[in-house]
């Protein structure tokens, strides 16, 4: 993997103080709206660099204010194009909108092509819109491991609305409910029997169902099929609306915005919002705990002992269970 | 902290052909880099703003239309304005060799002509980024 080692927040080129900038300097500059510092901060939390914990400690109390909208669904359905439209619409009422768009990393090289920006070019020079592309870096579930942290930072820095676009490779992308207040599942007409491919499980994460590309034939049928599938699902307190849109023409956008707003206010008043936040907090703490324990364990076991055990398992002089038991016994 | 190199690859100029830029983007990905690809018709303002928000390590701009003597100096100017002094800038496409020295003066560290091998480009970026950042790989 082509990697780079970079000295945390201190960058040779930044018009920074003589001393390497500490993360609190960086946080202060990011708070004042300096985009270079915001971008650096996002990198630090994305890579879990040493300054990440300090930065998060400083910022976390200010999180929980942004409205977070997740956009998920199969590839090519128009997620990025829709996000582009949504960002423009939200910007009419909000001064700071951010987009976090996740694309898959190559399992072979670890590299990635992050191409969601192609559909968002009209937004590049809007001073109130900040776009960040992320690679999934091996994480499954539709987001990168660090997407929650990146969203947290943007939230804490005073972003009003964060739009999160998932990988969209058709796998079960359910992580988005851990970060978004409202999840929009984007489908397209003409899926025909393939609509079954949108498994019940994935349908359940949708707070708003979008039939995009409604400028094409078949949107009504698809909407009807989806309505039927939803009616089969067990009773849920929120009735998932089905909205037909064309991200190309902008048709249906007001209805989509309305549905998102309605879901948000229902969620806030019903306690759903609180429940989700709690579940998200649990997931994040547990994930960090797991990572920390794993690191500690790796340190305790040591590469040499691990390699020796692996070699013995490979030559079948010991079985994998016994190897693990032995390694943990120390 | 080890992490993938992030590169913005953009196609500037009026023509809509980005096959070359796409091939380079794929090669950089296959070399383990994260490539932010923004497509055709990119203005210097869009390119630099993208690099800023994405905290890119490098910017590769491809063009065929002969506007390089406007586009690159403008990109360089904007990079300075936004404090992107440690971000690598390189170019590709149809750019007469006679113009290379002039481009070097406005921060284009390397120009790859259409015949350049992908290996050459990826090797260059991998070596030049840490040098530009002033840190070891
Ligand atoms: N006809 C039509 N095409 C669309 C619409 N929305 C997106 N597209 C096209 O569908 C393709 C994929 O769009 P994109 O936003 O990249 O999809 P994503 O992979 O889900 O992010 C692009 O060529 C878009 O121009 C729409 O509402 N109608
Ligand atoms: Mg997309």
Short mmCIF file of C-alpha atoms and ligand atoms in Angstrom, two decimals:
data_model
loop_
_atom_site.label_atom_id
_atom_site.label_comp_id
_atom_site.label_asym_id
_atom_site.label_seq_id
_atom_site.Cartn_x
_atom_site.Cartn_y
_atom_site.Cartn_z
CA UNK A 1 0.00 0.00 0.00
CA UNK A 2 1.30 3.45 -0.82
CA UNK A 3 1.33 5.17 2.48
CA UNK A 4 2.72 8.29 3.95
CA UNK A 5 3.89 9.11 7.40
CA UNK A 6 3.00 12.60 8.32
CA UNK A 7 3.78 14.54 11.41
CA UNK A 8 0.29 14.97 12.77
CA UNK A 9 -1.07 18.45 12.81
CA UNK A 10 2.23 20.10 12.01
CA UNK A 11 2.52 20.67 8.32
CA UNK A 12 5.52 22.21 6.73
CA UNK A 13 3.45 24.49 4.56
CA UNK A 14 0.79 25.76 6.87
CA UNK A 15 1.10 29.39 7.88
CA UNK A 16 1.47 28.09 11.41
CA UNK A 17 3.34 29.08 14.53
CA UNK A 18 7.03 28.16 14.89
CA UNK A 19 6.22 25.31 17.20
CA UNK A 20 4.45 22.40 15.67
CA UNK A 21 0.76 23.13 15.99
CA UNK A 22 -0.89 21.25 18.80
CA UNK A 23 -4.28 19.74 18.24
CA UNK A 24 -5.85 22.50 20.34
CA UNK A 25 -4.45 25.14 17.95
CA UNK A 26 -5.85 23.14 15.11
CA UNK A 27 -9.24 22.81 16.77
CA UNK A 28 -9.29 26.55 17.43
CA UNK A 29 -8.48 27.35 13.81
CA UNK A 30 -11.04 24.84 12.59
CA UNK A 31 -13.63 26.42 14.89
CA UNK A 32 -12.92 29.79 13.34
CA UNK A 33 -13.84 28.27 9.98
CA UNK A 34 -10.38 27.78 8.49
CA UNK A 35 -10.99 25.08 5.89
CA UNK A 36 -7.42 23.89 5.79
CA UNK A 37 -7.60 23.15 9.50
CA UNK A 38 -11.00 21.51 9.20
CA UNK A 39 -9.64 19.26 6.46
CA UNK A 40 -6.58 18.37 8.56
CA UNK A 41 -8.73 17.60 11.56
CA UNK A 42 -10.85 15.27 9.46
CA UNK A 43 -7.68 13.51 8.29
CA UNK A 44 -6.51 13.11 11.86
CA UNK A 45 -9.72 11.44 12.98
CA UNK A 46 -9.97 9.45 9.78
CA UNK A 47 -6.52 7.95 10.33
CA UNK A 48 -6.91 7.78 14.09
CA UNK A 49 -3.66 9.71 14.42
CA UNK A 50 -2.27 10.32 17.91
CA UNK A 51 -3.95 13.75 18.14
CA UNK A 52 -7.37 12.26 17.40
CA UNK A 53 -8.27 11.52 21.01
CA UNK A 54 -7.41 15.05 22.18
CA UNK A 55 -9.29 16.62 19.31
CA UNK A 56 -12.34 14.49 19.96
CA UNK A 57 -12.23 15.32 23.66
CA UNK A 58 -12.33 19.00 22.80
CA UNK A 59 -15.04 18.69 20.18
CA UNK A 60 -17.38 16.04 21.47
CA UNK A 61 -19.37 18.27 23.84
CA UNK A 62 -20.44 20.30 20.81
CA UNK A 63 -21.75 17.36 18.82
CA UNK A 64 -25.38 16.37 18.53
CA UNK A 65 -26.61 19.59 16.98
CA UNK A 66 -26.44 18.85 13.28
CA UNK A 67 -29.20 17.19 11.32
CA UNK A 68 -27.70 14.08 9.74
CA UNK A 69 -29.29 12.56 6.66
CA UNK A 70 -28.08 9.24 5.28
CA UNK A 71 -28.42 8.33 1.62
CA UNK A 72 -28.05 4.67 0.78
CA UNK A 73 -29.01 2.28 -2.00
CA UNK A 74 -27.64 0.27 -4.91
CA UNK A 75 -24.87 1.61 -7.17
CA UNK A 76 -25.88 3.91 -9.99
CA UNK A 77 -29.24 4.72 -8.43
CA UNK A 78 -28.44 8.40 -8.34
CA UNK A 79 -27.36 8.83 -4.71
CA UNK A 80 -24.61 11.35 -5.47
CA UNK A 81 -26.80 13.28 -7.89
CA UNK A 82 -29.53 13.41 -5.29
CA UNK A 83 -27.09 14.48 -2.58
CA UNK A 84 -26.01 17.30 -4.87
CA UNK A 85 -29.63 18.46 -5.10
CA UNK A 86 -30.32 18.01 -1.40
CA UNK A 87 -27.22 20.01 -0.47
CA UNK A 88 -28.39 22.91 -2.61
CA UNK A 89 -31.88 22.74 -1.11
CA UNK A 90 -30.67 22.59 2.49
CA UNK A 91 -28.33 25.48 1.80
CA UNK A 92 -31.30 27.71 1.11
CA UNK A 93 -32.11 27.53 4.79
CA UNK A 94 -28.84 26.55 6.44
CA UNK A 95 -25.53 28.34 6.40
CA UNK A 96 -23.32 25.25 6.70
CA UNK A 97 -23.94 22.00 4.90
CA UNK A 98 -21.45 19.13 4.65
CA UNK A 99 -21.34 16.05 2.48
CA UNK A 100 -19.49 12.90 3.48
CA UNK A 101 -19.36 10.45 0.58
CA UNK A 102 -17.95 6.96 1.04
CA UNK A 103 -16.66 4.76 -1.78
CA UNK A 104 -15.16 1.27 -1.61
CA UNK A 105 -11.44 0.60 -1.21
CA UNK A 106 -9.89 -2.00 -3.45
CA UNK A 107 -9.31 -5.15 -1.43
CA UNK A 108 -6.25 -5.83 -3.55
CA UNK A 109 -4.28 -2.61 -3.40
CA UNK A 110 -5.96 -0.76 -0.55
CA UNK A 111 -6.39 2.16 -2.93
CA UNK A 112 -9.69 3.65 -4.05
CA UNK A 113 -11.30 5.85 -6.64
CA UNK A 114 -13.55 8.32 -4.89
CA UNK A 115 -15.83 9.53 -7.66
CA UNK A 116 -18.92 10.92 -5.96
CA UNK A 117 -17.71 14.49 -6.43
CA UNK A 118 -18.26 14.16 -10.18
CA UNK A 119 -22.00 14.68 -9.54
CA UNK A 120 -21.48 17.55 -7.11
CA UNK A 121 -19.47 19.99 -9.13
CA UNK A 122 -22.05 22.76 -8.90
CA UNK A 123 -21.47 22.74 -5.15
CA UNK A 124 -17.64 22.95 -5.18
CA UNK A 125 -17.43 26.70 -4.86
CA UNK A 126 -20.29 27.24 -2.46
CA UNK A 127 -18.59 28.69 0.61
CA UNK A 128 -21.19 27.08 2.86
CA UNK A 129 -20.67 23.53 1.59
CA UNK A 130 -17.84 21.25 2.65
CA UNK A 131 -17.41 17.96 0.78
CA UNK A 132 -15.28 15.13 2.04
CA UNK A 133 -14.75 11.83 0.22
CA UNK A 134 -13.80 8.75 2.20
CA UNK A 135 -12.62 5.29 1.24
CA UNK A 136 -14.18 2.38 3.13
CA UNK A 137 -10.67 1.03 3.97
CA UNK A 138 -11.84 -2.52 4.36
CA UNK A 139 -14.78 -1.76 6.59
CA UNK A 140 -18.05 -3.39 5.55
CA UNK A 141 -21.50 -2.11 6.33
CA UNK A 142 -21.56 0.77 3.89
CA UNK A 143 -19.43 3.30 5.75
CA UNK A 144 -15.78 3.62 6.66
CA UNK A 145 -14.84 2.84 10.24
CA UNK A 146 -14.11 6.54 10.79
CA UNK A 147 -17.22 7.99 9.14
CA UNK A 148 -18.95 8.49 12.47
CA UNK A 149 -15.92 10.40 13.76
CA UNK A 150 -15.73 12.55 10.64
CA UNK A 151 -19.42 13.37 10.98
CA UNK A 152 -18.90 14.16 14.67
CA UNK A 153 -16.16 16.66 13.86
CA UNK A 154 -18.25 18.40 11.20
CA UNK A 155 -21.20 18.46 13.59
CA UNK A 156 -19.14 19.96 16.40
CA UNK A 157 -17.74 22.64 14.11
CA UNK A 158 -21.21 24.04 13.57
CA UNK A 159 -22.40 22.27 10.45
CA UNK A 160 -26.19 22.51 10.27
CA UNK A 161 -26.83 19.55 7.99
CA UNK A 162 -24.56 16.61 7.15
CA UNK A 163 -25.45 14.41 4.19
CA UNK A 164 -23.82 10.99 4.35
CA UNK A 165 -23.66 8.89 1.16
CA UNK A 166 -22.90 5.22 1.73
CA UNK A 167 -20.66 3.03 -0.41
CA UNK A 168 -23.60 1.58 -2.32
CA UNK A 169 -22.18 -1.64 -3.63
CA UNK A 170 -25.35 -3.54 -2.93
CA UNK A 171 -24.13 -5.32 0.16
CA UNK A 172 -26.11 -4.95 3.33
CA UNK A 173 -25.34 -1.43 4.23
CA UNK A 174 -26.86 -0.92 7.60
CA UNK A 175 -24.20 1.11 9.40
CA UNK A 176 -25.83 4.30 8.19
CA UNK A 177 -28.54 4.10 10.86
CA UNK A 178 -25.74 4.42 13.42
CA UNK A 179 -24.93 7.89 12.16
CA UNK A 180 -28.02 9.30 10.45
CA UNK A 181 -31.15 10.72 12.03
CA UNK A 182 -33.03 9.93 8.84
CA UNK A 183 -32.07 7.29 6.30
CA UNK A 184 -33.17 7.64 2.67
CA UNK A 185 -32.99 4.44 0.65
CA UNK A 186 -32.67 5.27 -3.04
CA UNK A 187 -34.01 2.81 -5.60
CA UNK A 188 -34.79 3.16 -9.29
CA UNK A 189 -37.66 2.06 -11.52
CA UNK A 190 -37.47 -1.02 -13.66
CA UNK A 191 -35.85 -3.25 -11.12
CA UNK A 192 -38.70 -5.65 -11.87
CA UNK A 193 -38.20 -8.91 -10.05
CA UNK A 194 -34.87 -7.58 -8.92
CA UNK A 195 -36.79 -5.55 -6.43
CA UNK A 196 -36.68 -8.67 -4.35
CA UNK A 197 -32.97 -8.10 -4.29
CA UNK A 198 -33.63 -5.20 -1.98
CA UNK A 199 -33.97 -7.53 0.88
CA UNK A 200 -36.50 -6.98 3.61
CA UNK A 201 -33.65 -6.28 5.99
CA UNK A 202 -32.39 -3.39 3.97
CA UNK A 203 -35.90 -2.05 3.46
CA UNK A 204 -36.29 -1.85 7.20
CA UNK A 205 -33.52 0.66 7.61
CA UNK A 206 -35.33 3.12 5.33
CA UNK A 207 -37.06 6.02 7.01
CA UNK A 208 -37.84 7.42 3.59
CA UNK A 209 -38.00 5.31 0.43
CA UNK A 210 -36.99 7.13 -2.73
CA UNK A 211 -37.79 5.97 -6.23
CA UNK A 212 -35.29 8.07 -8.15
CA UNK A 213 -35.05 8.41 -11.94
CA UNK A 214 -38.81 8.89 -11.94
CA UNK A 215 -38.30 10.65 -15.28
CA UNK A 216 -38.02 7.13 -16.65
CA UNK A 217 -40.93 4.74 -17.22
CA UNK A 218 -41.93 2.35 -14.49
CA UNK A 219 -41.61 4.59 -11.44
CA UNK A 220 -45.24 4.19 -10.45
CA UNK A 221 -45.04 0.42 -10.67
CA UNK A 222 -41.89 0.34 -8.60
CA UNK A 223 -43.48 2.60 -6.01
CA UNK A 224 -46.48 0.29 -5.88
CA UNK A 225 -44.28 -2.81 -5.47
CA UNK A 226 -42.38 -1.14 -2.69
CA UNK A 227 -45.59 -0.09 -0.97
CA UNK A 228 -46.71 -3.68 -1.03
CA UNK A 229 -43.44 -4.93 0.38
CA UNK A 230 -43.67 -2.36 3.14
CA UNK A 231 -47.19 -3.42 3.98
CA UNK A 232 -45.91 -6.94 4.55
CA UNK A 233 -43.35 -5.73 7.05
CA UNK A 234 -44.49 -5.86 10.62
CA UNK A 235 -46.20 -2.83 12.06
CA UNK A 236 -43.88 -0.02 12.82
CA UNK A 237 -44.77 3.29 14.44
CA UNK A 238 -43.34 5.31 11.57
CA UNK A 239 -45.04 4.87 8.24
CA UNK A 240 -42.24 4.96 5.67
CA UNK A 241 -43.22 7.32 2.85
CA UNK A 242 -42.37 6.49 -0.75
CA UNK A 243 -41.23 9.50 -2.72
CA UNK A 244 -40.69 9.65 -6.48
CA UNK A 245 -37.85 11.91 -7.53
CA UNK A 246 -35.74 12.81 -10.49
CA UNK A 247 -32.35 13.95 -9.32
CA UNK A 248 -31.78 15.01 -12.89
CA UNK A 249 -34.71 17.41 -13.23
CA UNK A 250 -35.27 18.17 -9.55
CA UNK A 251 -38.78 16.79 -9.68
CA UNK A 252 -40.01 15.49 -6.34
CA UNK A 253 -37.30 17.27 -4.39
CA UNK A 254 -39.73 19.39 -2.32
CA UNK A 255 -41.65 16.24 -1.40
CA UNK A 256 -38.44 14.49 -0.41
CA UNK A 257 -37.36 17.42 1.76
CA UNK A 258 -40.76 17.45 3.36
CA UNK A 259 -40.61 13.72 4.10
CA UNK A 260 -37.16 14.11 5.68
CA UNK A 261 -38.38 16.98 7.84
CA UNK A 262 -41.49 15.06 8.92
CA UNK A 263 -39.43 12.04 9.86
CA UNK A 264 -37.08 14.17 11.88
CA UNK A 265 -39.81 15.80 13.91
CA UNK A 266 -41.55 12.47 14.48
CA UNK A 267 -38.24 10.98 15.53
CA UNK A 268 -37.53 13.79 17.97
CA UNK A 269 -40.97 13.70 19.58
CA UNK A 270 -41.39 9.92 19.71
CA UNK A 271 -38.10 9.18 21.42
CA UNK A 272 -36.79 7.31 18.38
CA UNK A 273 -34.07 9.90 17.95
CA UNK A 274 -32.88 9.41 21.52
CA UNK A 275 -32.93 5.62 21.13
CA UNK A 276 -30.85 5.79 18.01
CA UNK A 277 -28.33 8.14 19.53
CA UNK A 278 -27.94 5.76 22.43
CA UNK A 279 -27.50 2.76 20.15
CA UNK A 280 -24.97 4.70 18.12
CA UNK A 281 -23.02 5.67 21.22
CA UNK A 282 -22.95 2.06 22.36
CA UNK A 283 -21.75 0.88 18.96
CA UNK A 284 -18.97 3.45 18.88
CA UNK A 285 -17.77 2.79 22.42
CA UNK A 286 -17.87 -0.95 21.89
CA UNK A 287 -15.96 -0.69 18.64
CA UNK A 288 -13.28 1.48 20.22
CA UNK A 289 -13.07 -0.85 23.19
CA UNK A 290 -12.67 -3.84 20.91
CA UNK A 291 -9.92 -2.08 18.98
CA UNK A 292 -8.13 -1.05 22.15
CA UNK A 293 -8.35 -4.53 23.65
CA UNK A 294 -7.08 -6.03 20.43
CA UNK A 295 -4.12 -3.66 20.39
CA UNK A 296 -3.35 -4.42 24.00
CA UNK A 297 -3.61 -8.11 23.38
CA UNK A 298 -1.37 -7.89 20.33
CA UNK A 299 1.20 -6.11 22.43
CA UNK A 300 0.95 -8.71 25.15
CA UNK A 301 1.19 -11.66 22.78
CA UNK A 302 3.95 -10.14 20.67
CA UNK A 303 4.65 -10.74 17.00
CA UNK A 304 7.29 -13.39 17.64
CA UNK A 305 5.04 -15.62 19.75
CA UNK A 306 2.16 -15.11 17.34
CA UNK A 307 4.30 -16.04 14.34
CA UNK A 308 5.63 -19.11 16.09
CA UNK A 309 2.12 -20.26 16.94
CA UNK A 310 0.93 -19.64 13.39
CA UNK A 311 3.81 -21.69 12.03
CA UNK A 312 2.93 -24.60 14.31
CA UNK A 313 -0.71 -24.44 13.26
CA UNK A 314 0.35 -24.39 9.61
CA UNK A 315 2.50 -27.49 10.03
CA UNK A 316 -0.39 -29.02 11.99
CA UNK A 317 1.54 -29.76 15.12
CA UNK A 318 -1.09 -27.85 17.07
CA UNK A 319 -4.70 -26.93 16.30
CA UNK A 320 -5.90 -23.28 16.07
CA UNK A 321 -7.97 -23.46 19.28
CA UNK A 322 -5.05 -24.75 21.28
CA UNK A 323 -2.81 -22.09 19.76
CA UNK A 324 -5.13 -19.30 20.89
CA UNK A 325 -5.46 -20.79 24.36
CA UNK A 326 -1.72 -20.97 24.68
CA UNK A 327 -1.22 -17.41 23.43
CA UNK A 328 -3.71 -16.05 25.93
CA UNK A 329 -2.21 -18.01 28.80
CA UNK A 330 1.10 -16.10 28.35
CA UNK B 1 0.71 7.33 11.24
CA UNK B 2 0.59 5.30 8.07
CA UNK B 3 -2.17 6.03 5.66
CA UNK B 4 -2.84 5.99 1.93
CA UNK B 5 -1.62 8.89 -0.18
CA UNK B 6 -4.57 11.00 -1.35
CA UNK B 7 -4.45 12.42 -4.86
CA UNK B 8 -6.89 14.69 -6.66
CA UNK B 9 -7.03 13.82 -10.36
CA UNK B 10 -8.83 16.34 -12.54
CA UNK B 11 -9.29 17.01 -16.19
CA UNK B 12 -9.14 20.70 -17.04
CA UNK B 13 -9.97 22.48 -20.26
CA UNK B 14 -12.89 22.61 -22.63
CA UNK B 15 -12.70 19.21 -24.30
CA UNK B 16 -14.64 16.40 -22.72
CA UNK B 17 -12.14 13.56 -23.10
CA UNK B 18 -10.93 12.15 -19.84
CA UNK B 19 -9.84 8.68 -20.86
CA UNK B 20 -6.22 9.46 -20.05
CA UNK B 21 -7.06 10.93 -16.66
CA UNK B 22 -9.21 7.92 -15.81
CA UNK B 23 -6.45 5.49 -16.73
CA UNK B 24 -4.04 7.37 -14.49
CA UNK B 25 -6.62 7.45 -11.68
CA UNK B 26 -6.99 3.69 -11.88
CA UNK B 27 -3.23 3.15 -11.92
CA UNK B 28 -2.84 5.29 -8.80
CA UNK B 29 -5.60 3.33 -7.10
CA UNK B 30 -3.92 0.07 -8.05
CA UNK B 31 -0.74 1.46 -6.52
CA UNK B 32 -2.61 1.79 -3.22
CA UNK B 33 -3.57 5.45 -3.34
CA UNK B 34 -6.92 7.10 -2.71
CA UNK B 35 -7.84 9.07 -5.79
CA UNK B 36 -10.41 11.82 -5.63
CA UNK B 37 -11.68 11.97 -9.18
CA UNK B 38 -13.69 14.99 -10.23
CA UNK B 39 -14.12 14.51 -13.98
CA UNK B 40 -13.92 16.89 -16.91
CA UNK B 41 -14.08 20.67 -17.37
CA UNK B 42 -12.50 21.47 -14.02
CA UNK B 43 -11.57 25.07 -13.39
CA UNK B 44 -8.48 25.95 -11.33
CA UNK B 45 -10.81 27.18 -8.58
CA UNK B 46 -12.63 23.86 -8.43
CA UNK B 47 -9.43 21.83 -8.47
CA UNK B 48 -7.81 23.76 -5.63
CA UNK B 49 -10.96 23.91 -3.50
CA UNK B 50 -11.30 20.13 -3.87
CA UNK B 51 -7.69 19.55 -2.82
CA UNK B 52 -8.22 21.84 0.16
CA UNK B 53 -11.36 20.12 1.47
CA UNK B 54 -10.05 16.62 0.78
CA UNK B 55 -6.69 17.35 2.43
CA UNK B 56 -4.99 15.92 -0.65
CA UNK B 57 -1.27 15.20 -0.78
CA UNK B 58 -1.06 15.73 -4.52
CA UNK B 59 -2.94 17.21 -7.46
CA UNK B 60 -2.66 15.76 -10.96
CA UNK B 61 -4.17 17.82 -13.75
CA UNK B 62 -4.58 16.50 -17.26
CA UNK B 63 -5.33 18.69 -20.23
CA UNK B 64 -5.35 18.44 -23.98
CA UNK B 65 -6.64 21.76 -25.04
CA UNK B 66 -3.57 23.98 -24.88
CA UNK B 67 -4.76 26.08 -21.97
CA UNK B 68 -1.90 24.91 -19.76
CA UNK B 69 -0.16 28.27 -19.71
CA UNK B 70 -3.25 29.76 -18.12
CA UNK B 71 -4.51 26.84 -16.01
CA UNK B 72 -1.33 25.89 -14.16
CA UNK B 73 -0.20 29.37 -13.12
CA UNK B 74 -3.71 30.01 -11.83
CA UNK B 75 -3.75 26.75 -9.88
CA UNK B 76 -0.38 27.64 -8.42
CA UNK B 77 -1.62 31.07 -7.39
CA UNK B 78 -4.71 29.63 -5.69
CA UNK B 79 -2.67 26.94 -3.93
CA UNK B 80 -0.45 29.64 -2.44
CA UNK B 81 -3.47 31.68 -1.44
CA UNK B 82 -4.99 28.73 0.42
CA UNK B 83 -1.77 27.59 2.03
CA UNK B 84 -1.37 24.39 0.03
CA UNK B 85 2.40 24.84 -0.21
CA UNK B 86 3.20 21.25 0.67
CA UNK B 87 0.85 19.75 -1.88
CA UNK B 88 2.48 18.22 -4.96
CA UNK B 89 1.29 19.51 -8.35
CA UNK B 90 1.93 17.52 -11.52
CA UNK B 91 0.51 17.58 -15.00
CA UNK B 92 -0.20 15.36 -17.96
CA UNK B 93 -1.59 15.44 -21.47
CA UNK B 94 -0.62 17.33 -24.53
CA UNK B 95 1.82 19.97 -23.35
CA UNK B 96 4.72 20.94 -25.64
CA UNK B 97 8.08 20.12 -24.10
CA UNK B 98 9.21 23.69 -24.71
CA UNK B 99 6.67 24.82 -22.13
CA UNK B 100 7.80 22.44 -19.36
CA UNK B 101 10.48 24.69 -17.86
CA UNK B 102 8.03 27.56 -17.65
CA UNK B 103 5.49 25.34 -15.93
CA UNK B 104 8.11 24.15 -13.48
CA UNK B 105 8.54 27.78 -12.44
CA UNK B 106 4.86 27.93 -11.52
CA UNK B 107 5.03 24.88 -9.33
CA UNK B 108 4.31 22.05 -11.77
CA UNK B 109 6.98 19.69 -10.55
CA UNK B 110 6.61 17.21 -13.36
CA UNK B 111 4.83 16.90 -16.70
CA UNK B 112 3.95 13.49 -18.13
CA UNK B 113 3.52 13.39 -21.91
CA UNK B 114 0.92 11.04 -23.45
CA UNK B 115 3.54 8.30 -23.86
CA UNK B 116 4.53 8.19 -20.19
CA UNK B 117 4.17 4.79 -18.57
CA UNK B 118 1.74 4.36 -15.69
CA UNK B 119 4.52 2.78 -13.69
CA UNK B 120 6.55 5.94 -14.12
CA UNK B 121 3.68 8.10 -12.86
CA UNK B 122 2.83 6.00 -9.81
CA UNK B 123 6.49 5.62 -8.83
CA UNK B 124 6.96 9.34 -9.14
CA UNK B 125 3.95 10.25 -6.99
CA UNK B 126 4.89 7.76 -4.32
CA UNK B 127 8.39 9.22 -4.05
CA UNK B 128 7.59 12.89 -4.56
CA UNK B 129 4.74 13.24 -2.04
CA UNK B 130 6.76 12.51 1.10
CA UNK B 131 9.58 14.69 -0.20
CA UNK B 132 7.15 17.54 -0.71
CA UNK B 133 5.66 17.05 2.74
CA UNK B 134 9.13 17.10 4.22
CA UNK B 135 8.64 13.85 6.09
CA UNK B 136 9.79 10.30 5.69
CA UNK B 137 7.59 7.55 4.28
N1 LIG C 1 -32.49 9.69 -15.91
C1 LIG C 1 -31.98 9.94 -14.70
N2 LIG C 1 -30.68 9.70 -14.48
C2 LIG C 1 -30.18 9.96 -13.26
C3 LIG C 1 -30.98 10.46 -12.22
N3 LIG C 1 -30.22 10.60 -11.12
C4 LIG C 1 -28.99 10.18 -11.45
N4 LIG C 1 -28.94 9.81 -12.74
C5 LIG C 1 -27.79 9.28 -13.48
O1 LIG C 1 -27.46 8.01 -12.96
C6 LIG C 1 -26.06 7.81 -12.99
C7 LIG C 1 -25.54 7.43 -11.61
O2 LIG C 1 -25.73 8.51 -10.74
P1 LIG C 1 -24.93 8.66 -9.37
O3 LIG C 1 -25.49 9.85 -8.69
O4 LIG C 1 -23.48 8.62 -9.59
O5 LIG C 1 -25.38 7.31 -8.62
P2 LIG C 1 -24.80 6.64 -7.28
O6 LIG C 1 -23.83 5.58 -7.70
O7 LIG C 1 -25.98 6.06 -6.59
O8 LIG C 1 -24.14 7.74 -6.48
C8 LIG C 1 -25.46 9.10 -13.51
O9 LIG C 1 -25.22 8.94 -14.89
C9 LIG C 1 -26.54 10.12 -13.27
O10 LIG C 1 -26.49 11.20 -14.17
C10 LIG C 1 -32.36 10.72 -12.49
O11 LIG C 1 -33.14 11.15 -11.65
N5 LIG C 1 -32.79 10.44 -13.75
MG1 LIG C 2 -22.20 7.90 -5.63
#
